mmCIF file of C-alpha atoms in Angstrom:
data_model
loop_
_atom_site.group_PDB
_atom_site.id
_atom_site.type_symbol
_atom_site.label_atom_id
_atom_site.label_comp_id
_atom_site.label_asym_id
_atom_site.label_seq_id
_atom_site.Cartn_x
_atom_site.Cartn_y
_atom_site.Cartn_z
ATOM 1 C CA MET A 190 0.000 0.000 0.000
ATOM 2 C CA THR A 191 1.474 3.333 -1.073
ATOM 3 C CA THR A 192 1.780 6.334 1.188
ATOM 4 C CA THR A 193 -0.834 8.216 -0.855
ATOM 5 C CA THR A 194 -3.346 5.374 -0.592
ATOM 6 C CA ARG A 195 -2.764 5.066 3.146
ATOM 7 C CA ARG A 196 -3.282 8.810 3.556
ATOM 8 C CA ASP A 197 -6.521 8.720 1.516
ATOM 9 C CA LEU A 198 -7.864 5.861 3.628
ATOM 10 C CA MET A 199 -7.029 7.726 6.830
ATOM 11 C CA LEU A 200 -8.803 10.824 5.536
ATOM 12 C CA LEU A 201 -11.840 8.742 4.619
ATOM 13 C CA GLN A 202 -11.880 7.098 8.035
ATOM 14 C CA HIS A 203 -11.650 10.520 9.682
ATOM 15 C CA GLN A 204 -14.532 11.844 7.562
ATOM 16 C CA VAL A 205 -16.778 8.876 8.344
ATOM 17 C CA ARG A 206 -16.014 9.300 12.046
ATOM 18 C CA TYR A 207 -16.809 13.014 11.813
ATOM 19 C CA GLU A 208 -20.164 12.330 10.136
ATOM 20 C CA GLN A 209 -21.032 9.713 12.734
ATOM 21 C CA LEU A 210 -20.137 12.018 15.620
ATOM 22 C CA SER A 211 -22.188 14.835 14.080
ATOM 23 C CA PHE A 212 -25.136 12.489 13.690
ATOM 24 C CA TRP A 213 -25.082 11.093 17.218
ATOM 25 C CA ARG A 214 -24.453 14.493 18.816
ATOM 26 C CA ASN A 215 -27.979 15.398 17.748
ATOM 27 C CA PRO A 216 -29.762 12.681 19.751
ATOM 28 C CA GLN A 217 -33.266 13.905 18.938
ATOM 29 C CA SER A 218 -32.638 13.675 15.193
ATOM 30 C CA ALA A 219 -30.884 10.309 15.560
ATOM 31 C CA PHE A 220 -33.711 8.922 17.693
ATOM 32 C CA PHE A 221 -36.441 9.832 15.227
ATOM 33 C CA THR A 222 -34.381 8.608 12.278
ATOM 34 C CA PHE A 223 -34.604 5.113 13.760
ATOM 35 C CA ALA A 224 -37.901 5.444 15.633
ATOM 36 C CA PHE A 225 -40.083 6.575 12.714
ATOM 37 C CA PRO A 226 -39.824 3.418 10.550
ATOM 38 C CA VAL A 227 -39.943 1.183 13.628
ATOM 39 C CA VAL A 228 -43.175 2.859 14.782
ATOM 40 C CA ILE A 229 -44.673 2.364 11.316
ATOM 41 C CA ILE A 230 -43.826 -1.345 11.232
ATOM 42 C CA VAL A 231 -45.184 -1.782 14.790
ATOM 43 C CA ILE A 232 -48.475 -0.154 13.730
ATOM 44 C CA PHE A 233 -48.626 -2.293 10.595
ATOM 45 C CA GLY A 234 -47.816 -5.345 12.714
ATOM 46 C CA ALA A 235 -50.802 -4.650 14.937
ATOM 47 C CA MET A 236 -53.032 -4.089 11.894
ATOM 48 C CA PHE A 237 -51.898 -6.895 9.595
ATOM 49 C CA ARG A 238 -50.373 -9.645 11.735
ATOM 50 C CA ASP A 239 -53.225 -12.037 10.887
ATOM 51 C CA VAL A 240 -53.271 -11.286 7.149
ATOM 52 C CA GLY A 241 -51.727 -14.295 5.426
ATOM 53 C CA PRO A 242 -50.333 -14.676 1.916
ATOM 54 C CA SER A 243 -52.612 -13.332 -0.794
ATOM 55 C CA SER A 244 -52.537 -12.192 -4.393
ATOM 56 C CA TYR A 245 -53.126 -8.636 -3.174
ATOM 57 C CA PHE A 246 -49.658 -8.715 -1.586
ATOM 58 C CA TYR A 247 -48.125 -10.571 -4.540
ATOM 59 C CA GLY A 248 -48.203 -13.991 -2.912
ATOM 60 C CA VAL A 249 -46.729 -13.065 0.488
ATOM 61 C CA SER A 250 -48.323 -12.032 3.759
ATOM 62 C CA ALA A 251 -49.027 -8.397 4.515
ATOM 63 C CA LEU A 252 -46.097 -8.070 6.919
ATOM 64 C CA GLN A 253 -43.739 -9.913 4.574
ATOM 65 C CA TYR A 254 -44.642 -7.216 2.067
ATOM 66 C CA TYR A 255 -44.353 -4.264 4.429
ATOM 67 C CA VAL A 256 -41.066 -5.154 6.129
ATOM 68 C CA PRO A 257 -39.081 -4.662 2.876
ATOM 69 C CA THR A 258 -41.040 -1.596 1.700
ATOM 70 C CA ILE A 259 -40.723 0.192 5.038
ATOM 71 C CA ALA A 260 -37.038 -0.757 5.087
ATOM 72 C CA ALA A 261 -36.746 0.829 1.637
ATOM 73 C CA VAL A 262 -38.408 4.066 2.729
ATOM 74 C CA SER A 263 -36.109 4.259 5.760
ATOM 75 C CA VAL A 264 -33.104 4.077 3.402
ATOM 76 C CA LEU A 265 -34.677 6.836 1.304
ATOM 77 C CA GLY A 266 -34.969 8.978 4.408
ATOM 78 C CA SER A 267 -31.327 8.506 5.390
ATOM 79 C CA CYS A 268 -29.695 8.595 1.960
ATOM 80 C CA TYR A 269 -31.897 10.998 0.047
ATOM 81 C CA SER A 270 -33.997 13.276 2.253
ATOM 82 C CA GLN A 271 -31.635 13.916 5.146
ATOM 83 C CA LEU A 272 -28.564 14.120 2.930
ATOM 84 C CA ALA A 273 -30.093 16.712 0.602
ATOM 85 C CA ILE A 274 -31.313 18.834 3.521
ATOM 86 C CA VAL A 275 -28.016 18.581 5.432
ATOM 87 C CA LEU A 276 -25.977 19.597 2.382
ATOM 88 C CA ALA A 277 -28.255 22.567 1.708
ATOM 89 C CA MET A 278 -27.880 23.686 5.342
ATOM 90 C CA ARG A 279 -24.112 23.198 5.351
ATOM 91 C CA ARG A 280 -23.751 25.176 2.155
ATOM 92 C CA GLN A 281 -25.824 28.072 3.470
ATOM 93 C CA ASN A 282 -24.038 28.078 6.829
ATOM 94 C CA GLY A 283 -20.626 28.176 5.165
ATOM 95 C CA VAL A 284 -19.583 24.717 6.333
ATOM 96 C CA LEU A 285 -19.049 23.405 2.803
ATOM 97 C CA LYS A 286 -16.982 26.449 1.897
ATOM 98 C CA ARG A 287 -14.676 25.776 4.842
ATOM 99 C CA VAL A 288 -14.461 22.074 3.964
ATOM 100 C CA ARG A 289 -13.494 22.962 0.417
ATOM 101 C CA ALA A 290 -10.649 25.123 1.744
ATOM 102 C CA THR A 291 -9.101 22.160 3.584
ATOM 103 C CA PRO A 292 -6.807 19.523 2.020
ATOM 104 C CA LEU A 293 -9.685 17.016 2.134
ATOM 105 C CA PRO A 294 -10.426 15.915 -1.463
ATOM 106 C CA ALA A 295 -14.011 16.401 -2.632
ATOM 107 C CA GLY A 296 -14.287 12.713 -3.518
ATOM 108 C CA THR A 297 -13.245 11.665 -0.022
ATOM 109 C CA TYR A 298 -15.797 14.038 1.508
ATOM 110 C CA PHE A 299 -18.643 12.494 -0.471
ATOM 111 C CA LEU A 300 -17.392 8.945 0.092
ATOM 112 C CA GLY A 301 -17.479 9.702 3.802
ATOM 113 C CA LEU A 302 -21.078 10.873 3.499
ATOM 114 C CA LEU A 303 -21.958 7.740 1.542
ATOM 115 C CA ALA A 304 -20.346 5.421 4.108
ATOM 116 C CA HIS A 305 -22.146 7.246 6.928
ATOM 117 C CA CYS A 306 -25.513 6.956 5.151
ATOM 118 C CA ILE A 307 -24.957 3.249 4.519
ATOM 119 C CA LEU A 308 -24.150 2.671 8.206
ATOM 120 C CA VAL A 309 -27.332 4.464 9.277
ATOM 121 C CA SER A 310 -29.334 2.508 6.686
ATOM 122 C CA VAL A 311 -27.939 -0.808 7.914
ATOM 123 C CA VAL A 312 -29.062 -0.024 11.471
ATOM 124 C CA ASP A 313 -32.500 1.053 10.206
ATOM 125 C CA VAL A 314 -33.001 -2.094 8.151
ATOM 126 C CA ALA A 315 -31.767 -4.331 10.985
ATOM 127 C CA LEU A 316 -34.257 -2.746 13.395
ATOM 128 C CA ILE A 317 -37.151 -3.154 10.959
ATOM 129 C CA VAL A 318 -36.265 -6.769 10.174
ATOM 130 C CA GLY A 319 -35.931 -7.438 13.919
ATOM 131 C CA VAL A 320 -39.334 -5.949 14.706
ATOM 132 C CA GLY A 321 -40.832 -7.868 11.779
ATOM 133 C CA ARG A 322 -39.454 -11.080 13.290
ATOM 134 C CA LEU A 323 -41.403 -10.341 16.478
ATOM 135 C CA TYR A 324 -44.556 -10.480 14.343
ATOM 136 C CA GLY A 325 -43.584 -13.741 12.696
ATOM 137 C CA VAL A 326 -41.782 -12.507 9.582
ATOM 138 C CA PRO A 327 -38.787 -14.840 9.019
ATOM 139 C CA PHE A 328 -35.282 -13.427 8.915
ATOM 140 C CA PRO A 329 -33.879 -13.045 5.387
ATOM 141 C CA ALA A 330 -32.262 -16.230 4.139
ATOM 142 C CA HIS A 331 -30.113 -14.402 1.596
ATOM 143 C CA TRP A 332 -28.058 -11.807 3.465
ATOM 144 C CA LEU A 333 -25.520 -11.322 0.685
ATOM 145 C CA GLU A 334 -28.223 -10.417 -1.831
ATOM 146 C CA LEU A 335 -29.809 -8.107 0.735
ATOM 147 C CA ALA A 336 -26.466 -6.375 1.342
ATOM 148 C CA ALA A 337 -25.905 -5.918 -2.400
ATOM 149 C CA ALA A 338 -29.372 -4.413 -2.927
ATOM 150 C CA LEU A 339 -28.980 -2.198 0.139
ATOM 151 C CA VAL A 340 -25.565 -0.817 -0.832
ATOM 152 C CA LEU A 341 -26.571 -0.150 -4.446
ATOM 153 C CA GLY A 342 -29.824 1.482 -3.385
ATOM 154 C CA ALA A 343 -28.105 3.607 -0.747
ATOM 155 C CA ALA A 344 -25.427 4.742 -3.198
ATOM 156 C CA SER A 345 -28.000 5.613 -5.866
ATOM 157 C CA PHE A 346 -30.192 7.597 -3.491
ATOM 158 C CA CYS A 347 -27.158 9.380 -2.034
ATOM 159 C CA ALA A 348 -26.226 10.468 -5.569
ATOM 160 C CA LEU A 349 -29.788 11.669 -6.136
ATOM 161 C CA GLY A 350 -29.743 13.466 -2.784
ATOM 162 C CA VAL A 351 -26.582 15.360 -3.741
ATOM 163 C CA ALA A 352 -28.122 16.156 -7.139
ATOM 164 C CA VAL A 353 -31.283 17.571 -5.551
ATOM 165 C CA ALA A 354 -29.178 19.522 -3.023
ATOM 166 C CA SER A 355 -27.378 21.130 -5.964
ATOM 167 C CA LEU A 356 -30.727 22.480 -7.211
ATOM 168 C CA ILE A 357 -31.886 23.894 -3.859
ATOM 169 C CA ARG A 358 -31.205 27.602 -3.473
ATOM 170 C CA ASN A 359 -31.487 27.890 0.321
ATOM 171 C CA SER A 360 -31.907 25.654 3.332
ATOM 172 C CA GLU A 361 -35.401 26.962 4.113
ATOM 173 C CA ALA A 362 -36.673 25.549 0.842
ATOM 174 C CA ALA A 363 -34.875 22.217 1.235
ATOM 175 C CA PRO A 364 -37.551 20.194 3.124
ATOM 176 C CA ALA A 365 -40.308 21.288 0.749
ATOM 177 C CA VAL A 366 -38.278 20.523 -2.375
ATOM 178 C CA VAL A 367 -37.143 17.141 -1.052
ATOM 179 C CA GLN A 368 -40.615 16.013 -0.015
ATOM 180 C CA LEU A 369 -42.239 17.285 -3.213
ATOM 181 C CA VAL A 370 -40.057 14.858 -5.133
ATOM 182 C CA LEU A 371 -40.225 11.986 -2.640
ATOM 183 C CA PHE A 372 -43.860 11.696 -1.564
ATOM 184 C CA PRO A 373 -45.471 11.034 -4.980
ATOM 185 C CA LEU A 374 -42.770 8.482 -5.816
ATOM 186 C CA VAL A 375 -43.252 6.630 -2.530
ATOM 187 C CA PHE A 376 -47.001 6.320 -2.975
ATOM 188 C CA ILE A 377 -47.129 5.310 -6.642
ATOM 189 C CA SER A 378 -44.332 2.801 -6.023
ATOM 190 C CA GLY A 379 -46.457 0.687 -3.676
ATOM 191 C CA THR A 380 -44.630 1.445 -0.463
ATOM 192 C CA TYR A 381 -47.746 1.754 1.694
ATOM 193 C CA VAL A 382 -50.391 0.194 -0.579
ATOM 194 C CA PRO A 383 -49.708 -2.439 -3.263
ATOM 195 C CA ILE A 384 -50.363 -1.010 -6.710
ATOM 196 C CA HIS A 385 -52.186 -3.240 -9.191
ATOM 197 C CA SER A 386 -52.488 -0.735 -12.005
ATOM 198 C CA ALA A 387 -50.395 -1.924 -14.964
ATOM 199 C CA LEU A 388 -49.924 1.651 -16.157
ATOM 200 C CA LEU A 389 -48.755 2.959 -12.770
ATOM 201 C CA ASN A 390 -46.459 -0.016 -12.333
ATOM 202 C CA ARG A 391 -44.841 0.624 -15.703
ATOM 203 C CA ILE A 392 -44.323 4.285 -14.841
ATOM 204 C CA SER A 393 -43.024 3.659 -11.316
ATOM 205 C CA GLY A 394 -40.889 0.775 -12.576
ATOM 206 C CA ALA A 395 -38.864 3.258 -14.605
ATOM 207 C CA LEU A 396 -38.353 5.471 -11.521
ATOM 208 C CA PRO A 397 -35.990 4.622 -8.651
ATOM 209 C CA VAL A 398 -38.280 3.822 -5.688
ATOM 210 C CA ARG A 399 -40.270 0.843 -6.989
ATOM 211 C CA PRO A 400 -37.157 -0.987 -8.269
ATOM 212 C CA PHE A 401 -35.592 -0.588 -4.819
ATOM 213 C CA ASN A 402 -38.770 -1.944 -3.215
ATOM 214 C CA GLU A 403 -38.647 -4.916 -5.575
ATOM 215 C CA ALA A 404 -34.955 -5.544 -4.888
ATOM 216 C CA LEU A 405 -35.534 -5.655 -1.128
ATOM 217 C CA LEU A 406 -38.714 -7.733 -1.504
ATOM 218 C CA GLY A 407 -36.765 -10.295 -3.482
ATOM 219 C CA SER A 408 -33.841 -10.469 -1.090
ATOM 220 C CA ILE A 409 -35.878 -10.471 2.130
ATOM 221 C CA THR A 410 -39.084 -12.426 1.480
ATOM 222 C CA ARG A 411 -38.759 -14.304 -1.792
ATOM 223 C CA ASP A 412 -36.179 -16.667 -3.245
ATOM 224 C CA GLY A 413 -33.301 -14.256 -2.750
ATOM 225 C CA ARG A 414 -32.590 -13.841 -6.433
ATOM 226 C CA LEU A 415 -31.498 -10.352 -7.347
ATOM 227 C CA ASP A 416 -33.793 -8.655 -9.834
ATOM 228 C CA TRP A 417 -31.191 -7.456 -12.307
ATOM 229 C CA GLY A 418 -33.710 -5.267 -14.095
ATOM 230 C CA SER A 419 -34.521 -3.394 -10.877
ATOM 231 C CA LEU A 420 -30.838 -3.090 -9.990
ATOM 232 C CA GLY A 421 -30.138 -1.752 -13.483
ATOM 233 C CA VAL A 422 -32.777 0.957 -13.055
ATOM 234 C CA LEU A 423 -31.283 1.888 -9.674
ATOM 235 C CA LEU A 424 -27.806 2.029 -11.175
ATOM 236 C CA ALA A 425 -28.996 4.230 -14.046
ATOM 237 C CA TRP A 426 -30.677 6.690 -11.689
ATOM 238 C CA GLY A 427 -27.617 6.751 -9.460
ATOM 239 C CA ALA A 428 -25.397 7.503 -12.456
ATOM 240 C CA ALA A 429 -27.779 10.251 -13.604
ATOM 241 C CA GLY A 430 -27.785 11.769 -10.114
ATOM 242 C CA ALA A 431 -24.001 11.669 -9.968
ATOM 243 C CA LEU A 432 -23.731 13.432 -13.338
ATOM 244 C CA VAL A 433 -26.105 16.200 -12.234
ATOM 245 C CA ALA A 434 -24.254 16.541 -8.938
ATOM 246 C CA VAL A 435 -20.855 16.845 -10.645
ATOM 247 C CA ALA A 436 -22.179 19.405 -13.099
ATOM 248 C CA ARG A 437 -24.186 21.598 -10.719
ATOM 249 C CA PHE A 438 -23.004 21.103 -7.135
ATOM 250 C CA ARG A 439 -21.632 24.268 -5.536
ATOM 251 C CA TRP A 440 -19.736 24.617 -2.269
ATOM 252 C CA THR A 441 -20.837 28.186 -1.659
ATOM 253 C CA PRO A 442 -24.371 29.654 -1.358
ATOM 254 C CA ARG A 443 -26.065 30.627 -4.581
ATOM 255 C CA PRO A 444 -26.930 34.322 -4.974
ATOM 256 C CA GLU A 445 -30.617 35.000 -4.443
#
């Protein structure tokens, strides 16, 4: 290992540690990041624990359907919503400008953010799967496939989060812009209610949320086979987000 590589790895480790410390030093935010999806799956567990496999839930029980979809929306919250809002706030507060003035490479900064978001997502998904097990949902039998879907989904939504942050002019507008994009996608993608409209499924299948739902459904509750079509859609959206982010991301506030 060369000296340069060792230095880059140390910088990345430092950045991940910084992001983790920043996250946990805001205990209220950290608590609700993990509590919100857990509360949802507890409510759904109370409502649907006796609903067995049916065609309405694509051949699985209600909770076998909702554990993966709620896990997916928790990853969206960590890797897309929070990331876009945090970057908009840091840019407006001058934090990004100061970061850019340090020797820390831009790529290492964003890799640190990605690693942090993946760590948070892993905890979220583990909590949801654990609560689902309390209601009789079996643990995933294909952990490697689950990890692959989770990492690809997290990376893609992080790229999209940075891309959206590059379009936000000020931190006050960030929550509204983020949710305007996210909420319609979540609902038409079958996160809370299975969608049986062929037209809506074709539309949402070309967007990033439904393919991520399908990837987690396959790895958690079905035969564990990765849906390469869904992963391809996720990869394409992640690449598109990365291109927009590279082209438009600014480290300093935009003039009003």
